[in-house]
Amino acid sequence: MIAKVKDINFLPERIIRAREKRKKNVLLVVLALVLLAVTLGPYGYLQWRLFQDRQELAQLQSKYRQVIEAADRVEELVKKRTATEDQAKQLKRLIEGRSTWPKMLEEIEMSVPEDVWFISLELKYEGKGKPEEEKTSDNAQKDQGSAQQSSGQTTPQTQSKHGGDNQPSKNNENEEVIVVQAPPNQAVIKGKSINLENIGRFIYKLNGLPYFSKVELQEINMDEETGNLEFTILAPLKEGASHAE
């Protein structure tokens, strides 16, 4: 009987219903908060990951720009090195192919008779064709670009490396052209003598030298004032004669 009295609620029914309603409201609030946390949790996590990804992307873009600038500098250095190596090769060929004449001139001088003296000695190239132009890599690119432009094409050098409008190339400002002169293949000797016999002896001695393929008297005239004979001798050089030492 006492236990049953303890279980009896003597509060008014109005208060009991208010307590139950309050409990239900608290439960609803808790459920709403849980539902909100479940809903907004992944969204917040995604926003945080997106923020981190944006920061990482900004860092990668900065590094990418640095790499591109470094690649441009490396490409420029490679072009300069290639141009320098081409020039070095051209100069080496020029040095290796340079002509030396001391021995030949000395032997020509020793072949001159007493009554013959020089007016001039000319070594020249006689033949078809022009001296060859040795071009650097910049000039070769320029010629290639000109050929493509004449055919209606656009050269890669006129386009931006990473997209953009066409821009004029600046490499042509420092172009260098090395002109390789063809080695002389003919000697023209002009001189004077008091008689025809000495001229003949001179030609005979020149024919005995190993530098000329043949020696011919091209022209002879008499100076009316002095009575001396002015002559011109044409002597084609043998191949390799210019490298005699």
Short mmCIF file of C-alpha atoms in Angstrom, two decimals:
data_model
loop_
_atom_site.label_atom_id
_atom_site.label_comp_id
_atom_site.label_asym_id
_atom_site.label_seq_id
_atom_site.Cartn_x
_atom_site.Cartn_y
_atom_site.Cartn_z
CA MET A 1 0.00 0.00 0.00
CA ILE A 2 2.86 2.41 0.80
CA ALA A 3 4.61 1.67 -2.52
CA LYS A 4 1.49 2.42 -4.40
CA VAL A 5 1.19 5.76 -2.62
CA LYS A 6 4.74 6.67 -3.70
CA ASP A 7 3.90 5.97 -7.32
CA ILE A 8 0.92 8.27 -7.20
CA ASN A 9 1.62 11.69 -8.80
CA PHE A 10 -0.22 14.37 -6.89
CA LEU A 11 0.72 17.13 -9.40
CA PRO A 12 -2.03 18.66 -11.40
CA GLU A 13 -2.65 17.12 -14.80
CA ARG A 14 -1.84 20.44 -16.48
CA ILE A 15 1.68 20.46 -15.08
CA ILE A 16 2.21 16.82 -16.02
CA ARG A 17 1.23 17.51 -19.65
CA ALA A 18 3.51 20.58 -19.68
CA ARG A 19 6.47 18.45 -18.54
CA GLU A 20 5.81 15.82 -21.16
CA LYS A 21 5.51 18.49 -23.84
CA ARG A 22 8.79 20.05 -22.69
CA LYS A 23 10.50 16.68 -22.92
CA LYS A 24 9.18 16.21 -26.43
CA ASN A 25 10.42 19.70 -27.43
CA VAL A 26 13.88 18.99 -26.04
CA LEU A 27 13.95 15.70 -27.90
CA LEU A 28 12.91 17.43 -31.11
CA VAL A 29 15.63 20.05 -30.66
CA VAL A 30 18.25 17.35 -30.09
CA LEU A 31 17.08 15.44 -33.15
CA ALA A 32 17.17 18.66 -35.23
CA LEU A 33 20.70 19.40 -34.08
CA VAL A 34 21.82 15.87 -34.87
CA LEU A 35 20.19 16.07 -38.30
CA LEU A 36 21.81 19.46 -38.93
CA ALA A 37 25.22 18.14 -37.90
CA VAL A 38 24.79 15.12 -40.15
CA THR A 39 23.77 17.35 -43.05
CA LEU A 40 26.30 20.18 -42.64
CA GLY A 41 29.25 18.00 -41.60
CA PRO A 42 30.10 16.67 -45.08
CA TYR A 43 29.46 20.11 -46.60
CA GLY A 44 31.87 21.73 -44.14
CA TYR A 45 34.44 19.01 -44.81
CA LEU A 46 34.11 19.55 -48.56
CA GLN A 47 34.52 23.30 -48.14
CA TRP A 48 37.65 22.76 -46.07
CA ARG A 49 39.06 20.36 -48.70
CA LEU A 50 38.19 22.85 -51.45
CA PHE A 51 40.05 25.60 -49.59
CA GLN A 52 43.12 23.37 -49.26
CA ASP A 53 42.93 22.37 -52.94
CA ARG A 54 42.75 26.02 -53.98
CA GLN A 55 45.83 26.83 -51.93
CA GLU A 56 47.66 23.87 -53.42
CA LEU A 57 46.59 24.91 -56.93
CA ALA A 58 47.88 28.44 -56.33
CA GLN A 59 51.23 27.03 -55.22
CA LEU A 60 51.40 24.75 -58.26
CA GLN A 61 50.60 27.64 -60.60
CA SER A 62 53.37 29.69 -59.03
CA LYS A 63 55.83 26.81 -59.45
CA TYR A 64 54.61 26.28 -63.02
CA ARG A 65 55.36 29.91 -63.90
CA GLN A 66 58.81 29.56 -62.38
CA VAL A 67 59.44 26.37 -64.38
CA ILE A 68 58.28 28.07 -67.60
CA GLU A 69 60.59 31.03 -66.98
CA ALA A 70 63.47 28.68 -66.25
CA ALA A 71 62.69 26.69 -69.41
CA ASP A 72 62.70 29.91 -71.48
CA ARG A 73 66.07 30.89 -70.03
CA VAL A 74 67.47 27.42 -70.72
CA GLU A 75 66.16 27.55 -74.30
CA GLU A 76 67.76 30.96 -74.80
CA LEU A 77 71.07 29.67 -73.44
CA VAL A 78 70.89 26.61 -75.70
CA LYS A 79 70.31 28.86 -78.72
CA LYS A 80 73.26 31.08 -77.77
CA ARG A 81 75.45 28.05 -77.19
CA THR A 82 74.45 26.55 -80.54
CA ALA A 83 75.18 29.84 -82.31
CA THR A 84 78.54 30.12 -80.54
CA GLU A 85 79.46 26.54 -81.45
CA ASP A 86 78.52 27.19 -85.09
CA GLN A 87 80.69 30.30 -85.17
CA ALA A 88 83.56 28.41 -83.53
CA LYS A 89 83.30 25.67 -86.16
CA GLN A 90 83.23 28.23 -88.95
CA LEU A 91 86.27 30.05 -87.55
CA LYS A 92 88.06 26.73 -87.14
CA ARG A 93 87.40 25.90 -90.79
CA LEU A 94 88.66 29.33 -91.79
CA ILE A 95 91.81 28.91 -89.71
CA GLU A 96 92.44 25.43 -91.06
CA GLY A 97 91.91 26.60 -94.63
CA ARG A 98 93.91 29.80 -94.43
CA SER A 99 96.52 30.37 -97.08
CA THR A 100 100.22 30.83 -96.47
CA TRP A 101 102.44 32.05 -99.24
CA PRO A 102 106.00 32.70 -97.96
CA LYS A 103 107.73 29.81 -99.70
CA MET A 104 105.99 30.36 -103.03
CA LEU A 105 106.74 34.09 -103.02
CA GLU A 106 110.34 33.43 -102.11
CA GLU A 107 110.78 30.98 -104.98
CA ILE A 108 109.10 33.39 -107.43
CA GLU A 109 111.50 36.10 -106.31
CA MET A 110 114.47 33.78 -106.83
CA SER A 111 113.20 33.03 -110.35
CA VAL A 112 113.27 36.68 -111.46
CA PRO A 113 116.20 37.44 -113.86
CA GLU A 114 118.38 40.46 -113.27
CA ASP A 115 116.80 42.65 -115.92
CA VAL A 116 113.20 41.89 -114.91
CA TRP A 117 111.34 43.66 -112.14
CA PHE A 118 107.80 43.45 -110.74
CA ILE A 119 105.01 45.94 -111.12
CA SER A 120 102.45 43.84 -109.26
CA LEU A 121 101.61 40.31 -108.18
CA GLU A 122 97.92 39.50 -107.75
CA LEU A 123 96.48 36.28 -106.39
CA LYS A 124 92.78 35.95 -107.17
CA TYR A 125 89.95 33.50 -107.57
CA GLU A 126 88.80 33.01 -111.12
CA GLY A 127 85.66 30.98 -111.74
CA LYS A 128 81.89 30.86 -111.56
CA GLY A 129 79.96 31.29 -108.35
CA LYS A 130 80.21 33.69 -105.47
CA PRO A 131 81.95 33.34 -102.13
CA GLU A 132 80.01 31.04 -99.87
CA GLU A 133 78.10 32.56 -97.00
CA GLU A 134 78.51 30.66 -93.76
CA LYS A 135 75.34 31.37 -91.78
CA THR A 136 74.80 31.17 -88.07
CA SER A 137 71.81 29.30 -86.64
CA ASP A 138 69.90 32.60 -86.32
CA ASN A 139 70.36 33.33 -90.03
CA ALA A 140 69.29 29.82 -90.95
CA GLN A 141 66.11 30.29 -88.92
CA LYS A 142 65.54 33.63 -90.62
CA ASP A 143 65.82 32.09 -94.09
CA GLN A 144 63.50 29.26 -93.09
CA GLY A 145 61.00 31.75 -91.70
CA SER A 146 61.16 33.86 -94.88
CA ALA A 147 60.53 30.80 -97.02
CA GLN A 148 57.53 29.77 -94.95
CA GLN A 149 56.09 33.29 -94.94
CA SER A 150 56.39 33.49 -98.72
CA SER A 151 54.32 30.30 -98.96
CA GLY A 152 51.63 31.68 -96.64
CA GLN A 153 52.68 29.79 -93.53
CA THR A 154 53.47 31.18 -90.08
CA THR A 155 56.76 30.33 -88.49
CA PRO A 156 56.82 29.01 -84.93
CA GLN A 157 59.12 31.84 -83.90
CA THR A 158 56.39 34.41 -84.58
CA GLN A 159 53.94 32.75 -82.23
CA SER A 160 53.95 32.98 -78.47
CA LYS A 161 55.42 29.87 -76.93
CA HIS A 162 52.49 29.44 -74.55
CA GLY A 163 49.69 30.90 -76.65
CA GLY A 164 48.90 34.45 -77.66
CA ASP A 165 49.23 36.76 -80.61
CA ASN A 166 52.09 36.77 -83.06
CA GLN A 167 55.10 38.75 -82.05
CA PRO A 168 58.19 39.74 -84.12
CA SER A 169 61.34 37.81 -83.46
CA LYS A 170 64.18 39.69 -81.78
CA ASN A 171 66.90 37.22 -82.70
CA ASN A 172 67.54 38.89 -86.07
CA GLU A 173 69.03 41.99 -84.45
CA ASN A 174 72.28 40.23 -83.53
CA GLU A 175 72.71 38.12 -86.64
CA GLU A 176 76.21 37.46 -87.90
CA VAL A 177 77.24 36.25 -91.32
CA ILE A 178 80.71 34.90 -92.00
CA VAL A 179 81.65 35.07 -95.66
CA VAL A 180 84.10 32.36 -96.64
CA GLN A 181 86.22 33.62 -99.50
CA ALA A 182 87.20 31.05 -102.05
CA PRO A 183 90.98 30.43 -102.06
CA PRO A 184 92.92 32.02 -104.93
CA ASN A 185 93.41 29.78 -107.92
CA GLN A 186 95.28 32.13 -110.22
CA ALA A 187 98.33 34.38 -110.10
CA VAL A 188 98.63 37.46 -112.31
CA ILE A 189 102.17 38.78 -112.53
CA LYS A 190 102.86 42.18 -114.09
CA GLY A 191 106.37 43.40 -114.65
CA LYS A 192 108.90 45.13 -116.87
CA SER A 193 112.03 44.06 -118.71
CA ILE A 194 114.55 45.59 -121.04
CA ASN A 195 114.32 42.72 -123.54
CA LEU A 196 112.16 39.78 -124.57
CA GLU A 197 114.79 37.16 -123.74
CA ASN A 198 114.66 37.88 -120.00
CA ILE A 199 110.88 37.61 -120.05
CA GLY A 200 111.17 34.18 -121.70
CA ARG A 201 113.71 33.05 -119.07
CA PHE A 202 111.40 34.24 -116.33
CA ILE A 203 108.45 32.28 -117.76
CA TYR A 204 110.65 29.20 -118.13
CA LYS A 205 111.69 29.34 -114.46
CA LEU A 206 108.10 29.87 -113.35
CA ASN A 207 107.08 26.74 -115.27
CA GLY A 208 109.61 24.81 -113.22
CA LEU A 209 107.96 25.75 -109.92
CA PRO A 210 105.53 23.21 -108.38
CA TYR A 211 102.85 25.82 -107.71
CA PHE A 212 101.56 26.52 -111.21
CA SER A 213 99.70 24.20 -113.55
CA LYS A 214 100.89 26.32 -116.49
CA VAL A 215 102.44 29.73 -117.11
CA GLU A 216 101.35 31.83 -120.07
CA LEU A 217 102.36 35.24 -121.39
CA GLN A 218 99.02 36.98 -121.62
CA GLU A 219 100.06 40.44 -122.78
CA ILE A 220 103.19 42.38 -123.71
CA ASN A 221 103.55 46.07 -124.64
CA MET A 222 106.42 48.47 -125.19
CA ASP A 223 106.67 51.72 -123.28
CA GLU A 224 107.46 54.27 -126.02
CA GLU A 225 109.08 56.67 -123.59
CA THR A 226 111.51 54.24 -121.92
CA GLY A 227 111.62 51.44 -124.47
CA ASN A 228 110.97 48.87 -121.73
CA LEU A 229 108.66 45.92 -122.28
CA GLU A 230 105.65 45.71 -119.98
CA PHE A 231 104.24 42.18 -119.68
CA THR A 232 101.44 40.32 -117.97
CA ILE A 233 101.81 36.64 -117.05
CA LEU A 234 98.83 34.46 -116.18
CA ALA A 235 99.64 31.41 -114.03
CA PRO A 236 96.80 29.17 -112.72
CA LEU A 237 97.64 27.67 -109.32
CA LYS A 238 97.66 23.95 -108.68
CA GLU A 239 95.29 22.62 -106.05
CA GLY A 240 96.82 22.94 -102.61
CA ALA A 241 99.44 25.45 -103.75
CA SER A 242 98.12 28.06 -101.33
CA HIS A 243 99.00 25.84 -98.34
CA ALA A 244 102.68 25.59 -99.17
CA GLU A 245 104.97 26.34 -96.24
#
